[in-house]
Amino acid sequence: NAGVTQTPKFQVLKTGQSMTLQCAQDMNHNSMYWYRQDPGMGLRLIYYSASEGTTDKGEVPNGYNVSRLNKREFSLRLESAAPSQTSVYFCASSETGNYGYTFGSGTRLTVV
Amino acid sequence: SQQGEEDPQALSIQEGENATMNCSYKTSINNLQWYRQNSGRGLVHLILIRSNEREKHSGRLRVTLDTSKKSSSLLITASRAADTASYFCATDETGGFKTIFGAGTRLFVKA
């Protein structure tokens, strides 16, 4: 099925551990995004990539790094996980000019 | 900081009734979008309205935009239990690149 695929769907980490969240889209979109969603809040932008080869910080980038591996893939890395990073993470993609985002189904991350 | 703020935070209605959700924002925008999120799932794009448009329809959805008041509304007519979800507005700021999401309205439609 066409769309945005995120892996893993669930993850539990211990404080200080590292991990990479994977995201791939097959719609040939130029732009990709990582958001986090916390209870009672909207989505907050962590990082985005306007096009292959570029990445920029969003609203809450501290503690995260990203890699736009190619046009299809955009990964999010937590180098040293903290309990404050417990959240649901969503990857999204869009065409340039943003006619609407396509979201993945999310990764539920718990840091203990 | 959040650009869009939805009102109400939660809404409970009977099946068949209409549901209206409002969104206010703070800066000039290129467009405004509405998304739906079912529990435990990703967001699904519903409709996009551009800053030079005042009203847009898609099936049972009607969206209005008032740029002078910096507000938008989403109307779902003849609601169904399957419409139970959270609804988010999102704005693209003029001159900006990122889309900013509000905190959402939780809609519960009782069968």
PDB file of C-alpha atoms in Angstrom:
ATOM      1  CA  ASN A   1       0.000   0.000   0.000  1.00  0.00           C
ATOM      2  CA  ALA A   2       1.247   3.456  -0.870  1.00  0.00           C
ATOM      3  CA  GLY A   3       1.996   5.688   2.057  1.00  0.00           C
ATOM      4  CA  VAL A   4       4.376   6.309   4.937  1.00  0.00           C
ATOM      5  CA  THR A   5       5.825   3.360   6.827  1.00  0.00           C
ATOM      6  CA  GLN A   6       7.299   3.719  10.281  1.00  0.00           C
ATOM      7  CA  THR A   7       9.234   1.166  12.277  1.00  0.00           C
ATOM      8  CA  PRO A   8       9.102   0.073  14.994  1.00  0.00           C
ATOM      9  CA  LYS A   9       5.517   0.542  16.184  1.00  0.00           C
ATOM     10  CA  PHE A  10       6.413   0.184  19.850  1.00  0.00           C
ATOM     11  CA  GLN A  11       9.671   0.544  21.770  1.00  0.00           C
ATOM     12  CA  VAL A  12      10.730   0.638  25.396  1.00  0.00           C
ATOM     13  CA  LEU A  13      14.128   2.106  26.177  1.00  0.00           C
ATOM     14  CA  LYS A  14      16.105   2.574  29.339  1.00  0.00           C
ATOM     15  CA  THR A  15      17.379   6.054  30.129  1.00  0.00           C
ATOM     16  CA  GLY A  16      20.619   6.643  28.269  1.00  0.00           C
ATOM     17  CA  GLN A  17      20.030   4.090  25.534  1.00  0.00           C
ATOM     18  CA  SER A  18      20.031   5.097  21.912  1.00  0.00           C
ATOM     19  CA  MET A  19      17.802   4.123  19.031  1.00  0.00           C
ATOM     20  CA  THR A  20      16.796   5.097  15.525  1.00  0.00           C
ATOM     21  CA  LEU A  21      13.230   5.433  14.302  1.00  0.00           C
ATOM     22  CA  GLN A  22      12.859   4.602  10.647  1.00  0.00           C
ATOM     23  CA  CYS A  23      10.516   6.204   8.140  1.00  0.00           C
ATOM     24  CA  ALA A  24      10.027   5.538   4.450  1.00  0.00           C
ATOM     25  CA  GLN A  25       7.552   6.936   1.927  1.00  0.00           C
ATOM     26  CA  ASP A  26       6.766   5.662  -1.537  1.00  0.00           C
ATOM     27  CA  MET A  27       4.863   8.640  -2.912  1.00  0.00           C
ATOM     28  CA  ASN A  28       7.906  10.429  -4.334  1.00  0.00           C
ATOM     29  CA  HIS A  29       7.335  13.356  -1.966  1.00  0.00           C
ATOM     30  CA  ASN A  30      10.101  15.888  -1.606  1.00  0.00           C
ATOM     31  CA  SER A  31       9.425  16.898   1.997  1.00  0.00           C
ATOM     32  CA  MET A  32       9.472  14.774   5.130  1.00  0.00           C
ATOM     33  CA  TYR A  33       8.854  15.558   8.795  1.00  0.00           C
ATOM     34  CA  TRP A  34       9.157  14.153  12.269  1.00  0.00           C
ATOM     35  CA  TYR A  35       6.587  15.146  14.906  1.00  0.00           C
ATOM     36  CA  ARG A  36       5.993  14.086  18.468  1.00  0.00           C
ATOM     37  CA  GLN A  37       2.575  13.955  20.073  1.00  0.00           C
ATOM     38  CA  ASP A  38       2.070  14.169  23.806  1.00  0.00           C
ATOM     39  CA  PRO A  39      -1.235  13.773  25.679  1.00  0.00           C
ATOM     40  CA  GLY A  40      -3.474  16.818  25.412  1.00  0.00           C
ATOM     41  CA  MET A  41      -1.161  18.543  22.988  1.00  0.00           C
ATOM     42  CA  GLY A  42      -0.994  18.901  19.288  1.00  0.00           C
ATOM     43  CA  LEU A  43       1.862  17.658  17.203  1.00  0.00           C
ATOM     44  CA  ARG A  44       5.168  19.393  17.705  1.00  0.00           C
ATOM     45  CA  LEU A  45       7.700  19.467  14.916  1.00  0.00           C
ATOM     46  CA  ILE A  46      11.087  17.976  15.771  1.00  0.00           C
ATOM     47  CA  TYR A  47      12.924  18.150  12.441  1.00  0.00           C
ATOM     48  CA  TYR A  48      12.004  18.416   8.822  1.00  0.00           C
ATOM     49  CA  SER A  49      13.616  17.879   5.451  1.00  0.00           C
ATOM     50  CA  ALA A  50      12.393  20.129   2.676  1.00  0.00           C
ATOM     51  CA  SER A  51      14.164  18.060   0.052  1.00  0.00           C
ATOM     52  CA  GLU A  52      16.721  15.309  -0.264  1.00  0.00           C
ATOM     53  CA  GLY A  53      20.015  16.431   1.231  1.00  0.00           C
ATOM     54  CA  THR A  54      18.593  19.092   3.527  1.00  0.00           C
ATOM     55  CA  THR A  55      17.399  18.982   7.115  1.00  0.00           C
ATOM     56  CA  ASP A  56      16.274  21.726   9.490  1.00  0.00           C
ATOM     57  CA  LYS A  57      15.309  22.041  13.114  1.00  0.00           C
ATOM     58  CA  GLY A  58      11.716  22.369  14.115  1.00  0.00           C
ATOM     59  CA  GLU A  59      10.155  23.457  17.364  1.00  0.00           C
ATOM     60  CA  VAL A  60      11.634  20.800  19.695  1.00  0.00           C
ATOM     61  CA  PRO A  61      14.915  19.453  18.221  1.00  0.00           C
ATOM     62  CA  ASN A  62      16.953  19.046  21.405  1.00  0.00           C
ATOM     63  CA  GLY A  63      17.974  15.463  22.062  1.00  0.00           C
ATOM     64  CA  TYR A  64      17.335  14.326  18.489  1.00  0.00           C
ATOM     65  CA  ASN A  65      19.206  13.995  15.232  1.00  0.00           C
ATOM     66  CA  VAL A  66      17.941  13.144  11.772  1.00  0.00           C
ATOM     67  CA  SER A  67      19.238  11.772   8.499  1.00  0.00           C
ATOM     68  CA  ARG A  68      17.629  12.116   5.111  1.00  0.00           C
ATOM     69  CA  LEU A  69      19.163   8.995   3.676  1.00  0.00           C
ATOM     70  CA  ASN A  70      17.598   9.415   0.241  1.00  0.00           C
ATOM     71  CA  LYS A  71      14.358  10.761  -1.162  1.00  0.00           C
ATOM     72  CA  ARG A  72      12.356   7.916   0.384  1.00  0.00           C
ATOM     73  CA  GLU A  73      13.850   7.627   3.859  1.00  0.00           C
ATOM     74  CA  PHE A  74      14.075   9.991   6.820  1.00  0.00           C
ATOM     75  CA  SER A  75      15.302   8.600  10.144  1.00  0.00           C
ATOM     76  CA  LEU A  76      15.162  10.052  13.642  1.00  0.00           C
ATOM     77  CA  ARG A  77      17.822   9.193  16.190  1.00  0.00           C
ATOM     78  CA  LEU A  78      17.781   9.509  19.955  1.00  0.00           C
ATOM     79  CA  GLU A  79      21.402   9.413  21.095  1.00  0.00           C
ATOM     80  CA  SER A  80      20.762   9.219  24.841  1.00  0.00           C
ATOM     81  CA  ALA A  81      17.094   8.669  25.622  1.00  0.00           C
ATOM     82  CA  ALA A  82      15.474  10.545  28.503  1.00  0.00           C
ATOM     83  CA  PRO A  83      12.069   9.995  30.163  1.00  0.00           C
ATOM     84  CA  SER A  84      10.964  13.357  28.714  1.00  0.00           C
ATOM     85  CA  GLN A  85      11.204  11.754  25.284  1.00  0.00           C
ATOM     86  CA  THR A  86       8.411   9.323  26.095  1.00  0.00           C
ATOM     87  CA  SER A  87       5.906  10.132  23.382  1.00  0.00           C
ATOM     88  CA  VAL A  88       4.278   9.001  20.177  1.00  0.00           C
ATOM     89  CA  TYR A  89       6.396   9.867  17.155  1.00  0.00           C
ATOM     90  CA  PHE A  90       4.926  10.456  13.736  1.00  0.00           C
ATOM     91  CA  CYS A  91       6.663  10.725  10.420  1.00  0.00           C
ATOM     92  CA  ALA A  92       4.940  12.547   7.573  1.00  0.00           C
ATOM     93  CA  SER A  93       5.628  13.512   4.001  1.00  0.00           C
ATOM     94  CA  SER A  94       4.252  16.043   1.556  1.00  0.00           C
ATOM     95  CA  GLU A  95       4.713  17.439  -1.872  1.00  0.00           C
ATOM     96  CA  THR A  96       6.532  20.745  -2.185  1.00  0.00           C
ATOM     97  CA  GLY A  97       3.972  23.470  -1.583  1.00  0.00           C
ATOM     98  CA  ASN A  98       2.189  21.247   0.936  1.00  0.00           C
ATOM     99  CA  TYR A  99      -1.123  20.034  -0.367  1.00  0.00           C
ATOM    100  CA  GLY A 100      -1.555  18.062   2.819  1.00  0.00           C
ATOM    101  CA  TYR A 101       0.573  15.673   4.795  1.00  0.00           C
ATOM    102  CA  THR A 102       0.497  11.901   4.685  1.00  0.00           C
ATOM    103  CA  PHE A 103       1.271  10.446   8.081  1.00  0.00           C
ATOM    104  CA  GLY A 104       2.668   7.144   9.202  1.00  0.00           C
ATOM    105  CA  SER A 105       0.907   5.155  11.893  1.00  0.00           C
ATOM    106  CA  GLY A 106       3.332   6.239  14.604  1.00  0.00           C
ATOM    107  CA  THR A 107       5.919   4.826  16.987  1.00  0.00           C
ATOM    108  CA  ARG A 108       4.954   4.663  20.648  1.00  0.00           C
ATOM    109  CA  LEU A 109       8.169   5.151  22.625  1.00  0.00           C
ATOM    110  CA  THR A 110       8.503   4.742  26.375  1.00  0.00           C
ATOM    111  CA  VAL A 111      11.715   5.684  28.161  1.00  0.00           C
ATOM    112  CA  VAL A 112      12.051   4.276  31.674  1.00  0.00           C
TER     113      VAL A 112
ATOM    114  CA  SER B   1       4.043  27.781  20.612  1.00  0.00           C
ATOM    115  CA  GLN B   2       0.887  26.467  19.023  1.00  0.00           C
ATOM    116  CA  GLN B   3      -0.398  28.390  16.038  1.00  0.00           C
ATOM    117  CA  GLY B   4      -3.862  26.876  15.878  1.00  0.00           C
ATOM    118  CA  GLU B   5      -6.144  26.436  18.840  1.00  0.00           C
ATOM    119  CA  GLU B   6      -9.274  24.330  18.543  1.00  0.00           C
ATOM    120  CA  ASP B   7     -12.499  24.932  20.369  1.00  0.00           C
ATOM    121  CA  PRO B   8     -14.111  23.089  22.043  1.00  0.00           C
ATOM    122  CA  GLN B   9     -11.540  20.712  23.468  1.00  0.00           C
ATOM    123  CA  ALA B  10     -14.150  17.968  23.560  1.00  0.00           C
ATOM    124  CA  LEU B  11     -17.580  17.519  22.026  1.00  0.00           C
ATOM    125  CA  SER B  12     -20.167  14.799  22.541  1.00  0.00           C
ATOM    126  CA  ILE B  13     -23.195  14.535  20.234  1.00  0.00           C
ATOM    127  CA  GLN B  14     -25.817  12.043  19.104  1.00  0.00           C
ATOM    128  CA  GLU B  15     -25.570  10.252  15.802  1.00  0.00           C
ATOM    129  CA  GLY B  16     -27.275  12.261  13.096  1.00  0.00           C
ATOM    130  CA  GLU B  17     -26.523  15.621  14.666  1.00  0.00           C
ATOM    131  CA  ASN B  18     -24.106  18.125  13.209  1.00  0.00           C
ATOM    132  CA  ALA B  19     -20.722  18.756  14.814  1.00  0.00           C
ATOM    133  CA  THR B  20     -18.957  22.091  14.610  1.00  0.00           C
ATOM    134  CA  MET B  21     -15.358  22.649  15.625  1.00  0.00           C
ATOM    135  CA  ASN B  22     -13.514  25.942  15.549  1.00  0.00           C
ATOM    136  CA  CYS B  23      -9.897  26.862  15.091  1.00  0.00           C
ATOM    137  CA  SER B  24      -8.185  30.170  15.779  1.00  0.00           C
ATOM    138  CA  TYR B  25      -4.682  31.111  14.741  1.00  0.00           C
ATOM    139  CA  LYS B  26      -2.325  34.015  15.263  1.00  0.00           C
ATOM    140  CA  THR B  27      -0.384  34.922  12.134  1.00  0.00           C
ATOM    141  CA  SER B  28      -0.944  35.284   8.412  1.00  0.00           C
ATOM    142  CA  ILE B  29      -1.266  31.947   6.692  1.00  0.00           C
ATOM    143  CA  ASN B  30      -0.970  30.413   3.238  1.00  0.00           C
ATOM    144  CA  ASN B  31      -3.502  27.716   3.961  1.00  0.00           C
ATOM    145  CA  LEU B  32      -5.290  25.891   6.748  1.00  0.00           C
ATOM    146  CA  GLN B  33      -5.841  22.164   6.918  1.00  0.00           C
ATOM    147  CA  TRP B  34      -8.025  19.855   8.950  1.00  0.00           C
ATOM    148  CA  TYR B  35      -6.964  16.356   9.967  1.00  0.00           C
ATOM    149  CA  ARG B  36      -8.686  13.468  11.724  1.00  0.00           C
ATOM    150  CA  GLN B  37      -6.978  11.062  14.108  1.00  0.00           C
ATOM    151  CA  ASN B  38      -8.623   7.876  15.251  1.00  0.00           C
ATOM    152  CA  SER B  39      -7.446   6.487  18.553  1.00  0.00           C
ATOM    153  CA  GLY B  40      -3.979   4.970  18.278  1.00  0.00           C
ATOM    154  CA  ARG B  41      -3.586   5.870  14.620  1.00  0.00           C
ATOM    155  CA  GLY B  42      -1.832   8.474  12.510  1.00  0.00           C
ATOM    156  CA  LEU B  43      -3.464  11.663  11.292  1.00  0.00           C
ATOM    157  CA  VAL B  44      -5.478  11.611   8.094  1.00  0.00           C
ATOM    158  CA  HIS B  45      -5.738  14.706   5.929  1.00  0.00           C
ATOM    159  CA  LEU B  46      -9.360  15.791   5.451  1.00  0.00           C
ATOM    160  CA  ILE B  47      -9.380  19.108   3.653  1.00  0.00           C
ATOM    161  CA  LEU B  48      -7.181  22.088   2.823  1.00  0.00           C
ATOM    162  CA  ILE B  49      -8.467  25.626   2.379  1.00  0.00           C
ATOM    163  CA  ARG B  50      -6.263  28.362   0.971  1.00  0.00           C
ATOM    164  CA  SER B  51      -6.075  31.862   2.363  1.00  0.00           C
ATOM    165  CA  ASN B  52      -7.980  33.288  -0.600  1.00  0.00           C
ATOM    166  CA  GLU B  53     -10.865  30.834  -0.168  1.00  0.00           C
ATOM    167  CA  ARG B  54     -13.789  31.343   2.196  1.00  0.00           C
ATOM    168  CA  GLU B  55     -15.568  28.017   2.098  1.00  0.00           C
ATOM    169  CA  LYS B  56     -14.877  24.491   0.941  1.00  0.00           C
ATOM    170  CA  HIS B  57     -16.887  21.276   0.908  1.00  0.00           C
ATOM    171  CA  SER B  58     -15.920  17.637   0.826  1.00  0.00           C
ATOM    172  CA  GLY B  59     -18.717  15.130   1.256  1.00  0.00           C
ATOM    173  CA  ARG B  60     -20.240  15.731   4.705  1.00  0.00           C
ATOM    174  CA  LEU B  61     -17.487  18.191   5.617  1.00  0.00           C
ATOM    175  CA  ARG B  62     -17.763  21.939   5.292  1.00  0.00           C
ATOM    176  CA  VAL B  63     -14.852  24.204   6.156  1.00  0.00           C
ATOM    177  CA  THR B  64     -14.972  27.967   6.394  1.00  0.00           C
ATOM    178  CA  LEU B  65     -12.105  30.393   6.727  1.00  0.00           C
ATOM    179  CA  ASP B  66     -12.268  33.980   7.955  1.00  0.00           C
ATOM    180  CA  THR B  67      -8.821  35.513   7.591  1.00  0.00           C
ATOM    181  CA  SER B  68      -9.956  38.816   9.097  1.00  0.00           C
ATOM    182  CA  LYS B  69     -10.802  37.003  12.323  1.00  0.00           C
ATOM    183  CA  LYS B  70      -8.005  34.460  11.918  1.00  0.00           C
ATOM    184  CA  SER B  71     -10.429  31.627  12.424  1.00  0.00           C
ATOM    185  CA  SER B  72     -11.797  28.545  10.713  1.00  0.00           C
ATOM    186  CA  SER B  73     -14.598  26.124  11.395  1.00  0.00           C
ATOM    187  CA  LEU B  74     -15.141  22.500  10.472  1.00  0.00           C
ATOM    188  CA  LEU B  75     -18.725  21.298  10.204  1.00  0.00           C
ATOM    189  CA  ILE B  76     -19.510  17.593   9.998  1.00  0.00           C
ATOM    190  CA  THR B  77     -23.109  17.080   8.975  1.00  0.00           C
ATOM    191  CA  ALA B  78     -25.251  14.059   9.870  1.00  0.00           C
ATOM    192  CA  SER B  79     -22.557  12.642  12.102  1.00  0.00           C
ATOM    193  CA  ARG B  80     -21.962   8.910  12.456  1.00  0.00           C
ATOM    194  CA  ALA B  81     -20.416   6.846  15.212  1.00  0.00           C
ATOM    195  CA  ALA B  82     -17.451   6.306  12.878  1.00  0.00           C
ATOM    196  CA  ASP B  83     -16.752  10.056  13.015  1.00  0.00           C
ATOM    197  CA  THR B  84     -15.622   9.604  16.623  1.00  0.00           C
ATOM    198  CA  ALA B  85     -12.027  10.841  16.560  1.00  0.00           C
ATOM    199  CA  SER B  86      -9.819  13.809  17.344  1.00  0.00           C
ATOM    200  CA  TYR B  87      -9.794  16.626  14.826  1.00  0.00           C
ATOM    201  CA  PHE B  88      -6.842  18.945  14.360  1.00  0.00           C
ATOM    202  CA  CYS B  89      -6.414  22.151  12.466  1.00  0.00           C
ATOM    203  CA  ALA B  90      -3.005  22.966  11.039  1.00  0.00           C
ATOM    204  CA  THR B  91      -1.702  26.159   9.487  1.00  0.00           C
ATOM    205  CA  ASP B  92       1.039  27.033   7.060  1.00  0.00           C
ATOM    206  CA  GLU B  93       2.354  30.465   7.967  1.00  0.00           C
ATOM    207  CA  THR B  94       2.959  32.973   5.221  1.00  0.00           C
ATOM    208  CA  GLY B  95       6.656  32.957   4.384  1.00  0.00           C
ATOM    209  CA  GLY B  96       7.210  29.903   6.524  1.00  0.00           C
ATOM    210  CA  PHE B  97       7.686  26.301   5.662  1.00  0.00           C
ATOM    211  CA  LYS B  98       6.449  24.314   8.599  1.00  0.00           C
ATOM    212  CA  THR B  99       2.881  23.299   9.317  1.00  0.00           C
ATOM    213  CA  ILE B 100       1.821  23.998  12.895  1.00  0.00           C
ATOM    214  CA  PHE B 101      -0.838  21.861  14.548  1.00  0.00           C
ATOM    215  CA  GLY B 102      -3.321  22.752  17.241  1.00  0.00           C
ATOM    216  CA  ALA B 103      -4.109  20.585  20.265  1.00  0.00           C
ATOM    217  CA  GLY B 104      -7.271  19.144  18.701  1.00  0.00           C
ATOM    218  CA  THR B 105     -10.960  18.651  19.432  1.00  0.00           C
ATOM    219  CA  ARG B 106     -12.046  15.253  20.656  1.00  0.00           C
ATOM    220  CA  LEU B 107     -15.389  14.349  19.075  1.00  0.00           C
ATOM    221  CA  PHE B 108     -17.520  11.553  20.455  1.00  0.00           C
ATOM    222  CA  VAL B 109     -20.584  10.522  18.465  1.00  0.00           C
ATOM    223  CA  LYS B 110     -23.033   8.386  20.389  1.00  0.00           C
ATOM    224  CA  ALA B 111     -24.968   5.755  18.471  1.00  0.00           C
TER     225      ALA B 111
END
